[in-house]
mmCIF file of C-alpha atoms in Angstrom:
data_model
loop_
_atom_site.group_PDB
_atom_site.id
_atom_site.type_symbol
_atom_site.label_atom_id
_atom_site.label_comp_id
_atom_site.label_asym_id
_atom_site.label_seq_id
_atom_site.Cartn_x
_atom_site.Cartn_y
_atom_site.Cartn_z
ATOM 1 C CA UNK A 50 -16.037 41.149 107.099
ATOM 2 C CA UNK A 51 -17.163 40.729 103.296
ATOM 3 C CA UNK A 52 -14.649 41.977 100.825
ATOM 4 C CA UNK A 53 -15.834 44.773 98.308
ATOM 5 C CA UNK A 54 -15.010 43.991 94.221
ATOM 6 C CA UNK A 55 -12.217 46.214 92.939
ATOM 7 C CA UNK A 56 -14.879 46.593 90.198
ATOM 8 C CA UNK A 57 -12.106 49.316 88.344
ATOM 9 C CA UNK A 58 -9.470 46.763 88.523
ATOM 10 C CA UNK A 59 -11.201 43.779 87.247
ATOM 11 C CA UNK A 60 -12.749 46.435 84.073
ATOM 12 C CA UNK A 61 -8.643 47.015 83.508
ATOM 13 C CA UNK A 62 -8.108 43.291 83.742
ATOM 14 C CA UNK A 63 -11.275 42.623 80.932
ATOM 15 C CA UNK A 64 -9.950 45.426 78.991
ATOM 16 C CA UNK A 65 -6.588 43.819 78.864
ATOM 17 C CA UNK A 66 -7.949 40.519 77.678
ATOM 18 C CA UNK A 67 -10.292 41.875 75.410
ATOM 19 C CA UNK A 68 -7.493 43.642 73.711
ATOM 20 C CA UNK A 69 -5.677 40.267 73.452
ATOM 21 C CA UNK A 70 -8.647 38.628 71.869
ATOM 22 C CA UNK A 71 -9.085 41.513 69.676
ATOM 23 C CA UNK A 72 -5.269 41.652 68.934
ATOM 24 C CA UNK A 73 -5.500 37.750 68.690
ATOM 25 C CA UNK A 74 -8.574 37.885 65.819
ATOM 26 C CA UNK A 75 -6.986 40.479 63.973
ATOM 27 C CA UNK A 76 -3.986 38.364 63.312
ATOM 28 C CA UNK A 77 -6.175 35.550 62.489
ATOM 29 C CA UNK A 78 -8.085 36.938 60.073
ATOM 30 C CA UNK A 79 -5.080 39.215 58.712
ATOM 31 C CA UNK A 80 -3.916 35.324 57.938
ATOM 32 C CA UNK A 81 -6.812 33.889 56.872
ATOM 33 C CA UNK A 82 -7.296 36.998 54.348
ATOM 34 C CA UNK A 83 -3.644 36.574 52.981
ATOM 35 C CA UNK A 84 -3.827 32.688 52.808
ATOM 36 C CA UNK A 85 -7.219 33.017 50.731
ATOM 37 C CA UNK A 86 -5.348 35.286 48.471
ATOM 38 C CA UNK A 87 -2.609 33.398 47.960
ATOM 39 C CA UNK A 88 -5.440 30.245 47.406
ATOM 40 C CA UNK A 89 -6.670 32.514 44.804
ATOM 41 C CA UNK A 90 -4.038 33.435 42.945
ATOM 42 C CA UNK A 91 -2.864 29.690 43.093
ATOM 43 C CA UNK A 92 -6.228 28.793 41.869
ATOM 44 C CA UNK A 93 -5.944 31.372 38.867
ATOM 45 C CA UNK A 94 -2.310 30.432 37.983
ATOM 46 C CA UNK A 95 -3.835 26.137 38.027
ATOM 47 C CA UNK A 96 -6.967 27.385 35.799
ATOM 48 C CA UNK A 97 -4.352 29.136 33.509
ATOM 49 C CA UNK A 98 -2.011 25.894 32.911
ATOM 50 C CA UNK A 99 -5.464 23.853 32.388
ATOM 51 C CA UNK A 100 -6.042 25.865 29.694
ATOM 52 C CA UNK A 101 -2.784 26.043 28.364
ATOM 53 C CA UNK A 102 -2.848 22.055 28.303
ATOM 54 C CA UNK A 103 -6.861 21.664 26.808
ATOM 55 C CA UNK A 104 -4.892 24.212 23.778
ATOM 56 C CA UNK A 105 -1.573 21.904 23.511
ATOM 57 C CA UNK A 106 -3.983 18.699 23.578
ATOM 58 C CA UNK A 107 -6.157 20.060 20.834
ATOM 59 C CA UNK A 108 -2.851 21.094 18.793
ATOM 60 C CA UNK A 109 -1.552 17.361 19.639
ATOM 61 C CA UNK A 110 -4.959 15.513 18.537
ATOM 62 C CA UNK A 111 -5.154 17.758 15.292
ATOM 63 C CA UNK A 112 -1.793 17.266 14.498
ATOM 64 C CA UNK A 113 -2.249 12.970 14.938
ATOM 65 C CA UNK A 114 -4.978 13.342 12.823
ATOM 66 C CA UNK A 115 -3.093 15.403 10.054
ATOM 67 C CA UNK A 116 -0.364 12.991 10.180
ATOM 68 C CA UNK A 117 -2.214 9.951 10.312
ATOM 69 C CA UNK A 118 -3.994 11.312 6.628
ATOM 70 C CA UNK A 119 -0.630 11.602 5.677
ATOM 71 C CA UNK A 120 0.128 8.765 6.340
ATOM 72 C CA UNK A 121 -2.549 7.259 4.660
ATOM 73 C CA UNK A 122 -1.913 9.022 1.394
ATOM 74 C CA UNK A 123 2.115 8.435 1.333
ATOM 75 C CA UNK A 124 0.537 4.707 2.097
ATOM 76 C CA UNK A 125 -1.848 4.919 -1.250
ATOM 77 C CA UNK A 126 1.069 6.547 -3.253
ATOM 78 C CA UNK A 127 3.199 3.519 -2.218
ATOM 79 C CA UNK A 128 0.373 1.428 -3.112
ATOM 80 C CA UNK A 129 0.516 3.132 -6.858
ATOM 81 C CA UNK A 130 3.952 3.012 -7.198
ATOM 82 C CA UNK A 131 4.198 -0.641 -6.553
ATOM 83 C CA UNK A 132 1.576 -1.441 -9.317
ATOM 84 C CA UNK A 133 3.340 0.947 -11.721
ATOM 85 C CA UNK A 134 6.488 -1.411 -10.754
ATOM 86 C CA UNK A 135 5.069 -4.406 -11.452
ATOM 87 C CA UNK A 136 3.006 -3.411 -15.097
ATOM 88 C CA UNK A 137 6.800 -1.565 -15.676
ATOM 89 C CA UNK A 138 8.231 -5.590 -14.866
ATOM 90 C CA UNK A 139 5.253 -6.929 -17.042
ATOM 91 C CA UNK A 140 6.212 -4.737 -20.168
ATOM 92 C CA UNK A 141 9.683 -5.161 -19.544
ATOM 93 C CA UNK A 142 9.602 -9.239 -19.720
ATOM 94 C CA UNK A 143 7.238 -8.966 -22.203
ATOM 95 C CA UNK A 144 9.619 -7.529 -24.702
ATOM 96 C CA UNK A 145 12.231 -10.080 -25.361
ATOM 97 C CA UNK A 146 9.523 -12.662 -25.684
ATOM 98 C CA UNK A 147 8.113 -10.781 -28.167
ATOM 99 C CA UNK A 148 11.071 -9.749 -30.078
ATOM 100 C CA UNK A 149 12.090 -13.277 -30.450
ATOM 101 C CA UNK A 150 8.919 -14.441 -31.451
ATOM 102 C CA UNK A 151 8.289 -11.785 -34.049
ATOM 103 C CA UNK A 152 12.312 -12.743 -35.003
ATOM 104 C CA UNK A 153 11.312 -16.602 -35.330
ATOM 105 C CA UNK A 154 8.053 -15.410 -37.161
ATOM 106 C CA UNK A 155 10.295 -13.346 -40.023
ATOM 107 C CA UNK A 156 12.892 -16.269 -39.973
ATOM 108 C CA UNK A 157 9.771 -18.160 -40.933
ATOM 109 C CA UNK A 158 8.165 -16.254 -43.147
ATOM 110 C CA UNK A 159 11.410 -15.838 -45.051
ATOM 111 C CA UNK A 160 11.981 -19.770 -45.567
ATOM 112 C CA UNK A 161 8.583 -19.642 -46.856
ATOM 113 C CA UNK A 162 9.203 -17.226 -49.701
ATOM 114 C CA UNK A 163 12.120 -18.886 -50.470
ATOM 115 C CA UNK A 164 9.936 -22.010 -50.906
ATOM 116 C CA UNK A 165 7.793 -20.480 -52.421
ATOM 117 C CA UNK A 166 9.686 -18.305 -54.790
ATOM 118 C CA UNK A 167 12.070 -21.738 -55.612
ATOM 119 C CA UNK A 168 9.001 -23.488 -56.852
ATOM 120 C CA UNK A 169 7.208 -20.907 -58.874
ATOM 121 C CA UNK A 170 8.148 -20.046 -61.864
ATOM 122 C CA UNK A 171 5.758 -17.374 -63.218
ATOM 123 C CA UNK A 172 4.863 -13.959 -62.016
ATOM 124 C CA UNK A 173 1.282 -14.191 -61.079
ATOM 125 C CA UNK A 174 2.407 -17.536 -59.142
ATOM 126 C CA UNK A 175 5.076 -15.378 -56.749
ATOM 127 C CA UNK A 176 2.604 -12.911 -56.157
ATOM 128 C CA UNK A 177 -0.037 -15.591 -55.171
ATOM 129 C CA UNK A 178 2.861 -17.113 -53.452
ATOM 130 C CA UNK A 179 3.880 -13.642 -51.396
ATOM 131 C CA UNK A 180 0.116 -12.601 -50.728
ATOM 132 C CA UNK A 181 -0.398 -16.026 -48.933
ATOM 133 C CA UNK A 182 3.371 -15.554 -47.076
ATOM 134 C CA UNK A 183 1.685 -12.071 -45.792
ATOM 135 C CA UNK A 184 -1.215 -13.689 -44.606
ATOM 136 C CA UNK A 185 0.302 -16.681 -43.149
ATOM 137 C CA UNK A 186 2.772 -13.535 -40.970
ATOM 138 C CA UNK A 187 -0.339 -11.830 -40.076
ATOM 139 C CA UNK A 188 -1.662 -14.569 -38.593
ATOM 140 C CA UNK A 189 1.829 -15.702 -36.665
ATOM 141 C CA UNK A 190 2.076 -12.239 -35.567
ATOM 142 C CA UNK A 191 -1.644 -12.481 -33.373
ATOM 143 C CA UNK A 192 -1.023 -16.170 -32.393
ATOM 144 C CA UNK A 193 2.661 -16.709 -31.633
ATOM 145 C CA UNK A 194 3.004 -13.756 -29.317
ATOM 146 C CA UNK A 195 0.492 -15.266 -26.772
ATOM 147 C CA UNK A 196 0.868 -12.937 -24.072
ATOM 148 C CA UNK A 197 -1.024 -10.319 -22.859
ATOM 149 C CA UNK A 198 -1.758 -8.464 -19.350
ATOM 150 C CA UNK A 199 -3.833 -5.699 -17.675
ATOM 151 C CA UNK A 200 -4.495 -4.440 -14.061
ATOM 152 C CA UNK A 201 -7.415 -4.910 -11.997
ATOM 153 C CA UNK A 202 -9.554 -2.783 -9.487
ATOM 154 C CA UNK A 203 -7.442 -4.937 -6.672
ATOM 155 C CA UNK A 204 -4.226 -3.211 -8.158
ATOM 156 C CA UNK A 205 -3.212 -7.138 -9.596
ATOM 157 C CA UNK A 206 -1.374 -7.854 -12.946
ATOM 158 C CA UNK A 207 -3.533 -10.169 -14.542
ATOM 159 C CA UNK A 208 -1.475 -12.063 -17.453
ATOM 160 C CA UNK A 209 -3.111 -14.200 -20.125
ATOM 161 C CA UNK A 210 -0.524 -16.734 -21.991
ATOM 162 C CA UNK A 211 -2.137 -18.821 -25.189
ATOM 163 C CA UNK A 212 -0.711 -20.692 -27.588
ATOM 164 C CA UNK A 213 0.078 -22.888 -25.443
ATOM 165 C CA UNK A 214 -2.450 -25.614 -25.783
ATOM 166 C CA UNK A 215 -1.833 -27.544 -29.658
ATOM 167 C CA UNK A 216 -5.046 -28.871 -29.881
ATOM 168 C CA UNK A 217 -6.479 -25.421 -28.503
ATOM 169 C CA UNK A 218 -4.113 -22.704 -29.644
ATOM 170 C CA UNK A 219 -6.318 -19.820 -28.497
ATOM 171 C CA UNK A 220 -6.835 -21.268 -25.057
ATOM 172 C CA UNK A 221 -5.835 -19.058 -22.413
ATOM 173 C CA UNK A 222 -3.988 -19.829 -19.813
ATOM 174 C CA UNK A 223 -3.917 -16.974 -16.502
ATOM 175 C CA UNK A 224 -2.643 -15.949 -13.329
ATOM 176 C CA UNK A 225 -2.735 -12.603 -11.292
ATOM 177 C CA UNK A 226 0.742 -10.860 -9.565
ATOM 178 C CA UNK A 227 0.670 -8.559 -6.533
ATOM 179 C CA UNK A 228 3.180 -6.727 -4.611
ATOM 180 C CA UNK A 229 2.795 -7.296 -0.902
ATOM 181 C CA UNK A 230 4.653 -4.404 1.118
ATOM 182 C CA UNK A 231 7.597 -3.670 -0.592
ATOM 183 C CA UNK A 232 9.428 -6.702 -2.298
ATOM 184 C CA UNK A 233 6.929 -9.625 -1.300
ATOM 185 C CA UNK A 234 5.168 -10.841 -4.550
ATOM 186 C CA UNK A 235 2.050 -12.868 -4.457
ATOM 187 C CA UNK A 236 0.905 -15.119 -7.025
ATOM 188 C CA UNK A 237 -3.249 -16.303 -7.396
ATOM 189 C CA UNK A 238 -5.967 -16.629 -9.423
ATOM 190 C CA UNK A 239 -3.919 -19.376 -11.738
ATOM 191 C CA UNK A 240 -6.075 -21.232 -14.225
ATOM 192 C CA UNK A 241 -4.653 -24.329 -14.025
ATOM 193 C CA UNK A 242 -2.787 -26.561 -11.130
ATOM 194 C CA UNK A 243 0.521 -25.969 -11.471
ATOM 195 C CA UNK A 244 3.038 -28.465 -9.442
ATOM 196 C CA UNK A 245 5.837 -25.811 -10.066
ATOM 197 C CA UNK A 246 4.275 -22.739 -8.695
ATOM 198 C CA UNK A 247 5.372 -23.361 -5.546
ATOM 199 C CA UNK A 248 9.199 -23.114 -6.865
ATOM 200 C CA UNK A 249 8.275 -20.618 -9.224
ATOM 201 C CA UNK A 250 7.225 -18.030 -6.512
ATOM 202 C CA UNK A 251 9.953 -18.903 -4.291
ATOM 203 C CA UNK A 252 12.410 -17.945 -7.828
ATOM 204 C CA UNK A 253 10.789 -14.685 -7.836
ATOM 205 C CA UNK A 254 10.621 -13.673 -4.496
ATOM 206 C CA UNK A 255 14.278 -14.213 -4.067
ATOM 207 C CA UNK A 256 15.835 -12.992 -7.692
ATOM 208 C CA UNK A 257 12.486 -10.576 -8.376
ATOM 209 C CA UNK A 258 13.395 -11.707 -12.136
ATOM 210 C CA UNK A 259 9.582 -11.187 -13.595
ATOM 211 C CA UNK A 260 10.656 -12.427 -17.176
ATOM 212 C CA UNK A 261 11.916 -15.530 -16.181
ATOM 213 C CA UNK A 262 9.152 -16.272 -13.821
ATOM 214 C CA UNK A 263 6.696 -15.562 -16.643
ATOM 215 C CA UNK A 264 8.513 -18.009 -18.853
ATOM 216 C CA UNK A 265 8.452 -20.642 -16.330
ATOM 217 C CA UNK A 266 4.788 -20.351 -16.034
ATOM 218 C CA UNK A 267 4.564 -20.781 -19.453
ATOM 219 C CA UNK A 268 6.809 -24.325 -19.819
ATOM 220 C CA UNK A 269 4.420 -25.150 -16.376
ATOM 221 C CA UNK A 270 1.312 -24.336 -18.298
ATOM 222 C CA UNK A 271 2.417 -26.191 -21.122
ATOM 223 C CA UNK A 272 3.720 -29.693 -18.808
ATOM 224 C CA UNK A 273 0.292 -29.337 -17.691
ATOM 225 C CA UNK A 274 -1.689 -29.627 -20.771
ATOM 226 C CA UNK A 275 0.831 -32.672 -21.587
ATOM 227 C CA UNK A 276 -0.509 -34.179 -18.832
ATOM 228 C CA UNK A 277 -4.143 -33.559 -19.651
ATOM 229 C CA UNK A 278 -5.854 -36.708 -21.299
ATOM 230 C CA UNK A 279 -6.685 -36.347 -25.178
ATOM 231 C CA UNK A 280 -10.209 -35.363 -25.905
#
């Protein structure tokens, strides 16, 4: 005998699983909808700090670049500073050569009026005597000082010695002085081979005396034209 289908209790049964299923979807997409919102706002919240960072790198890279032209003036200023150092050195050993010199040229000078003035007897004679003495000190004055100096576009002291040279008293003699960093002097550009530089440089460097390094390169100067042959 065939078996008839409980066709209202298999529509109850389909009912009951298609409420599952539709029970089972909402939840799905109930989490699916709040996980793409939370996605979202993470997304927003990432784009925001992106931003934030492009703005701080920007700050960073124009505040490298403001230091680093900072830097690079402070480095120029240095730069000027250690010239005006060295041209301040220059004047400053310059002076007591140049105050003995003009005291050796009066000393001189004096003997010679004395000579003179022991010698002749008649007015006209002493004034003769004292206009040649004045001459004579003019010229001691431009010859026997023999030193004089100037910077360069490279921010180098050149220095120009005569006098130096017997047969050639207006020879000049020169050499160029730069500051390296701070307290590291270098000498070039010297006008004649000099044995002594060498020990000269290494004196300077370690006592930073300028005068006496300038008066050693005159005595070296002056060895080395003994050495030269006569003309």
């Amino acid at each position: 005998m065939a078996t008839g289908i409980d066709l209202p209790a298999l529509q109850k049964e389909l009912k009951g699983f298609q409420g599952k299923i539709d029970s089972w979807t909402q939840r799905t997409v109930s989490t699916a909808d709040q996980t793409r919102q939370e996605h979202g706002h993470r997304i927003k919240d990432l784009q925001g700090r992106s931003r934030e960072l492009e703005a701080e790198h920007t700050r960073l890279e124009r505040a490298a670049r403001a230091l680093e032209t900072r830097l690079s003036e402070e480095k120029a200023q240095l730069l000027a500073a250690q010239t005006a150092a060295v041209q301040a050195a220059a004047e400053e050993a310059a002076l007591p050569i140049l105050l003995a010199e003009q005291r050796s040229m009066v000393e001189e000078v004096d003997r010679e009026l004395q000579a003179q003035q022991s010698i002749v007897a008649s007015a006209e004679a002493q004034n003769l005597a004292k206009l040649g003495a004045l001459e004579r000190a003019l010229r001691l004055y431009r010859d026997r000082l023999g030193l004089h100096f100037r910077q360069d576009d490279a921010h180098r002291l050149l220095i120009g010695l005569n006098d130096i040279d017997p047969r050639q008293p207006e020879r000049e003699f020169t050499f160029a002085v730069h500051i390296q960093g701070s307290d590291t002097y270098s000498v070039s550009n010297v006008s004649q081979e000099l044995p002594e530089l060498p020990e000269l440089q290494a004196a300077l460097q370690s006592t930073g005396n300028f005068c006496a390094f300038v008066r050693g390169m005159r005595t070296a100067f002056v060895a080395a034209v003994s050495r030269e042959s006569p003309p």
